[in-house]
Coordinates of N, CA and C in Angstrom, one line a residue:
M953 N 0.8 -1.2 0.0 CA 0.0 0.0 0.0 C 0.9 1.2 0.0
L954 N 0.6 2.2 -0.9 CA 1.3 3.4 -1.0 C 0.5 4.5 -0.4
I955 N 1.1 5.3 0.6 CA 0.4 6.4 1.2 C 1.2 7.7 1.0
R956 N 0.6 8.7 0.6 CA 1.2 10.0 0.4 C 0.3 11.2 0.8
P957 N 0.8 12.3 1.2 CA 0.0 13.5 1.5 C -0.6 14.1 0.3
S958 N -1.8 14.5 0.3 CA -2.5 15.1 -0.9 C -1.7 16.3 -1.4
S959 N -1.0 17.0 -0.6 CA -0.2 18.1 -1.1 C 0.8 17.8 -2.2
Q960 N 1.2 16.5 -2.3 CA 2.1 16.1 -3.3 C 1.5 16.0 -4.7
V961 N 0.2 16.0 -4.8 CA -0.5 15.7 -6.1 C -0.2 16.8 -7.1
Q962 N -0.4 18.0 -6.8 CA -0.2 19.1 -7.7 C 1.3 19.2 -8.1
R963 N 2.2 19.0 -7.2 CA 3.6 19.2 -7.5 C 4.2 18.0 -8.3
N964 N 3.6 16.8 -8.0 CA 4.3 15.5 -8.5 C 3.3 14.6 -9.2
M965 N 2.3 15.1 -9.9 CA 1.3 14.2 -10.5 C 1.9 13.1 -11.3
D966 N 2.7 13.5 -12.3 CA 3.3 12.5 -13.2 C 4.1 11.4 -12.4
K967 N 4.9 11.9 -11.4 CA 5.7 11.0 -10.6 C 4.8 10.0 -9.8
L968 N 3.7 10.5 -9.3 CA 2.8 9.7 -8.5 C 2.1 8.7 -9.3
V969 N 1.7 9.1 -10.5 CA 1.0 8.1 -11.4 C 1.9 7.1 -11.8
L970 N 3.2 7.4 -12.1 CA 4.2 6.4 -12.5 C 4.5 5.5 -11.4
E971 N 4.6 6.0 -10.2 CA 4.8 5.2 -9.0 C 3.6 4.2 -8.8
S972 N 2.4 4.6 -9.0 CA 1.3 3.8 -8.9 C 1.3 2.7 -9.9
K973 N 1.6 3.1 -11.2 CA 1.7 2.2 -12.3 C 2.8 1.1 -12.0
N974 N 4.0 1.5 -11.6 CA 5.0 0.6 -11.4 C 4.7 -0.4 -10.2
A975 N 4.1 0.1 -9.2 CA 3.7 -0.7 -8.0 C 2.5 -1.5 -8.3
K976 N 1.8 -1.2 -9.4 CA 0.5 -1.9 -9.7 C -0.4 -1.9 -8.5
A977 N -0.5 -0.6 -7.9 CA -1.3 -0.4 -6.7 C -1.8 1.0 -6.7
P978 N -2.9 1.3 -6.1 CA -3.3 2.7 -6.0 C -2.5 3.4 -4.9
I979 N -2.5 4.7 -4.9 CA -1.8 5.5 -3.9 C -2.9 6.1 -3.1
Y980 N -2.9 5.9 -1.8 CA -3.9 6.4 -0.8 C -3.4 7.8 -0.4
L981 N -4.1 8.8 -0.7 CA -3.8 10.2 -0.3 C -4.4 10.6 1.0
T982 N -3.6 11.3 1.8 CA -4.1 11.7 3.1 C -4.2 13.3 3.1
K983 N -5.1 13.8 3.9 CA -5.2 15.2 4.1 C -5.3 15.4 5.6
N984 N -4.5 16.2 6.2 CA -4.5 16.4 7.6 C -4.4 15.1 8.4
G985 N -3.6 14.2 7.9 CA -3.4 12.9 8.5 C -4.5 11.9 8.4
S986 N -5.6 12.2 7.7 CA -6.7 11.2 7.5 C -6.8 10.9 6.0
G987 N -7.4 9.7 5.7 CA -7.7 9.3 4.4 C -8.5 10.3 3.6
Y988 N -8.1 10.6 2.4 CA -8.7 11.7 1.6 C -9.2 11.2 0.2
A989 N -8.3 10.5 -0.5 CA -8.6 10.1 -1.9 C -7.7 9.0 -2.3
I990 N -7.9 8.4 -3.5 CA -7.1 7.4 -4.0 C -6.7 7.8 -5.4
L991 N -5.4 7.7 -5.7 CA -4.9 8.0 -7.0 C -4.4 6.7 -7.7
M992 N -4.8 6.5 -8.9 CA -4.5 5.3 -9.7 C -4.4 5.6 -11.1
E993 N -3.5 5.0 -11.9 CA -3.4 5.2 -13.3 C -4.7 4.7 -13.9
L994 N -5.3 5.4 -14.9 CA -6.6 5.1 -15.5 C -6.6 3.7 -16.1
R995 N -5.6 3.3 -16.8 CA -5.6 2.0 -17.5 C -5.6 0.9 -16.4
A996 N -4.9 1.1 -15.4 CA -4.9 0.1 -14.3 C -6.2 0.0 -13.6
F997 N -6.8 1.1 -13.4 CA -8.2 1.2 -12.8 C -9.2 0.4 -13.7
E998 N -9.1 0.7 -15.0 CA -10.1 0.1 -15.9 C -9.9 -1.5 -15.9
E999 N -8.6 -1.9 -16.0 CA -8.3 -3.3 -16.0 C -8.7 -4.0 -14.7
Q1000 N -8.5 -3.3 -13.6 CA -8.7 -4.0 -12.3 C -10.2 -3.9 -11.9
Y1001 N -10.9 -2.8 -12.1 CA -12.2 -2.6 -11.6 C -13.3 -2.8 -12.6
L1002 N -13.2 -2.2 -13.8 CA -14.2 -2.3 -14.8 C -14.4 -3.6 -15.4
N1003 N -13.3 -4.4 -15.4 CA -13.4 -5.8 -16.0 C -14.1 -6.7 -15.0
E1004 N -14.2 -6.3 -13.7 CA -14.9 -7.2 -12.8 C -16.4 -7.2 -13.0
L1005 N -17.0 -6.2 -13.5 CA -18.4 -6.1 -13.7 C -19.0 -7.3 -14.5
P1006 N -18.4 -7.6 -15.7 CA -19.0 -8.7 -16.4 C -19.0 -10.0 -15.7
D1007 N -17.9 -10.3 -14.9 CA -17.8 -11.5 -14.1 C -18.9 -11.5 -13.0
F1008 N -19.1 -10.3 -12.4 CA -20.1 -10.2 -11.4 C -21.5 -10.5 -11.9
I1009 N -21.8 -9.9 -13.1 CA -23.1 -10.1 -13.7 C -23.2 -11.6 -14.1
Y1010 N -22.2 -12.1 -14.7 CA -22.2 -13.5 -15.1 C -22.5 -14.5 -13.9
Q1011 N -21.8 -14.2 -12.8 CA -22.0 -15.1 -11.6 C -23.4 -14.9 -11.1
N1012 N -23.9 -13.7 -11.1 CA -25.3 -13.5 -10.6 C -26.3 -14.2 -11.5
I1013 N -26.1 -14.2 -12.8 CA -27.0 -14.9 -13.8 C -26.9 -16.4 -13.5
Q1014 N -25.7 -16.9 -13.3 CA -25.6 -18.3 -13.0 C -26.4 -18.7 -11.7
D1015 N -26.2 -17.9 -10.7 CA -26.9 -18.1 -9.4 C -28.4 -18.1 -9.6
Q1016 N -28.9 -17.1 -10.4 CA -30.4 -16.9 -10.6 C -30.9 -18.1 -11.4
L1017 N -30.1 -18.6 -12.4 CA -30.5 -19.7 -13.2 C -30.6 -21.0 -12.4
K1018 N -29.7 -21.2 -11.5 CA -29.8 -22.4 -10.6 C -31.0 -22.3 -9.7
E1019 N -31.3 -21.1 -9.2 CA -32.5 -20.9 -8.4 C -33.8 -21.2 -9.2
Y1020 N -33.8 -20.6 -10.4 CA -34.9 -20.8 -11.3 C -35.1 -22.3 -11.6
M1021 N -34.1 -23.0 -11.9 CA -34.2 -24.5 -12.2 C -34.8 -25.2 -11.0
E1022 N -34.4 -24.9 -9.8 CA -35.0 -25.5 -8.6 C -36.5 -25.2 -8.5
L1023 N -36.8 -23.9 -8.7 CA -38.3 -23.5 -8.6 C -39.1 -24.2 -9.7
R1024 N -38.5 -24.4 -10.9 CA -39.2 -25.0 -12.0 C -39.5 -26.4 -11.7
K1025 N -38.7 -27.1 -11.0 CA -38.9 -28.5 -10.6 C -40.2 -28.6 -9.7
T1026 N -40.4 -27.6 -8.9 CA -41.6 -27.6 -8.0 C -42.8 -26.9 -8.6
G1027 N -42.7 -26.4 -9.8 CA -43.8 -25.7 -10.5 C -44.0 -24.3 -10.0
K1028 N -43.1 -23.7 -9.2 CA -43.2 -22.4 -8.7 C -42.4 -21.3 -9.4
A1029 N -41.9 -21.7 -10.6 CA -41.1 -20.7 -11.3 C -41.9 -19.6 -11.9
K1030 N -41.4 -18.4 -11.8 CA -42.1 -17.2 -12.4 C -41.3 -16.9 -13.7
Y1031 N -42.0 -16.5 -14.7 CA -41.4 -16.1 -15.9 C -41.3 -14.6 -16.0
Y1032 N -40.2 -14.0 -16.5 CA -40.0 -12.6 -16.5 C -39.8 -12.2 -18.0
S1033 N -40.2 -11.0 -18.3 CA -40.0 -10.4 -19.6 C -38.5 -10.0 -19.6
K1034 N -38.0 -9.7 -20.8 CA -36.6 -9.2 -21.0 C -36.4 -7.9 -20.1
E1035 N -37.4 -7.0 -20.2 CA -37.3 -5.8 -19.4 C -37.2 -6.0 -17.9
E1036 N -38.1 -6.9 -17.4 CA -38.0 -7.3 -16.0 C -36.7 -7.9 -15.6
A1037 N -36.2 -8.8 -16.4 CA -34.9 -9.4 -16.1 C -33.8 -8.4 -16.1
M1038 N -33.7 -7.5 -17.1 CA -32.7 -6.5 -17.1 C -32.8 -5.5 -15.9
E1039 N -34.0 -5.2 -15.5 CA -34.2 -4.3 -14.3 C -33.7 -5.0 -13.1
G1040 N -33.9 -6.3 -13.0 CA -33.4 -7.1 -11.9 C -31.8 -7.1 -11.8
V1041 N -31.2 -7.2 -13.0 CA -29.7 -7.2 -13.1 C -29.3 -5.8 -12.7
R1042 N -29.9 -4.7 -13.2 CA -29.5 -3.4 -12.8 C -29.6 -3.1 -11.3
N1043 N -30.7 -3.6 -10.7 CA -30.9 -3.4 -9.2 C -29.8 -4.1 -8.5
I1044 N -29.4 -5.3 -8.9 CA -28.3 -6.0 -8.2 C -27.0 -5.3 -8.4
A1045 N -26.7 -4.9 -9.6 CA -25.5 -4.1 -9.9 C -25.4 -2.9 -9.0
K1046 N -26.6 -2.2 -8.9 CA -26.7 -0.9 -8.1 C -26.4 -1.2 -6.7
K1047 N -26.9 -2.3 -6.2 CA -26.7 -2.7 -4.8 C -25.2 -2.8 -4.5
Y1048 N -24.4 -3.2 -5.4 CA -23.0 -3.4 -5.2 C -22.1 -2.2 -5.8
G1049 N -22.8 -1.1 -6.1 CA -22.1 0.1 -6.5 C -21.8 0.2 -8.0
H1050 N -22.4 -0.6 -8.8 CA -22.1 -0.6 -10.3 C -23.4 0.0 -11.0
K1051 N -23.1 0.5 -12.1 CA -24.2 1.1 -13.0 C -24.1 0.5 -14.4
I1052 N -25.2 -0.1 -14.8 CA -25.2 -0.7 -16.2 C -26.4 -0.2 -16.9

């Protein structure tokens, strides 16, 4: 974990981004001794965090499919329109801080 005072950002932006890139880790910025922000190279952020969303959605769909198959066996399965299904996925993504 890399920790730096936020005052270094304006003076050393390029250096800090390079440091984050080389360390393959975000830099935690502090202000007055407390956590303030996180600095991370954009490409690393996209690779680390944005690529997780499809896996998250895929896993949720797999879980929902298993649940549906169990309900289908008992005759209690409910059928959803495409719009209802997508709204369900959006709600789950929103619950975990994602927007689709």
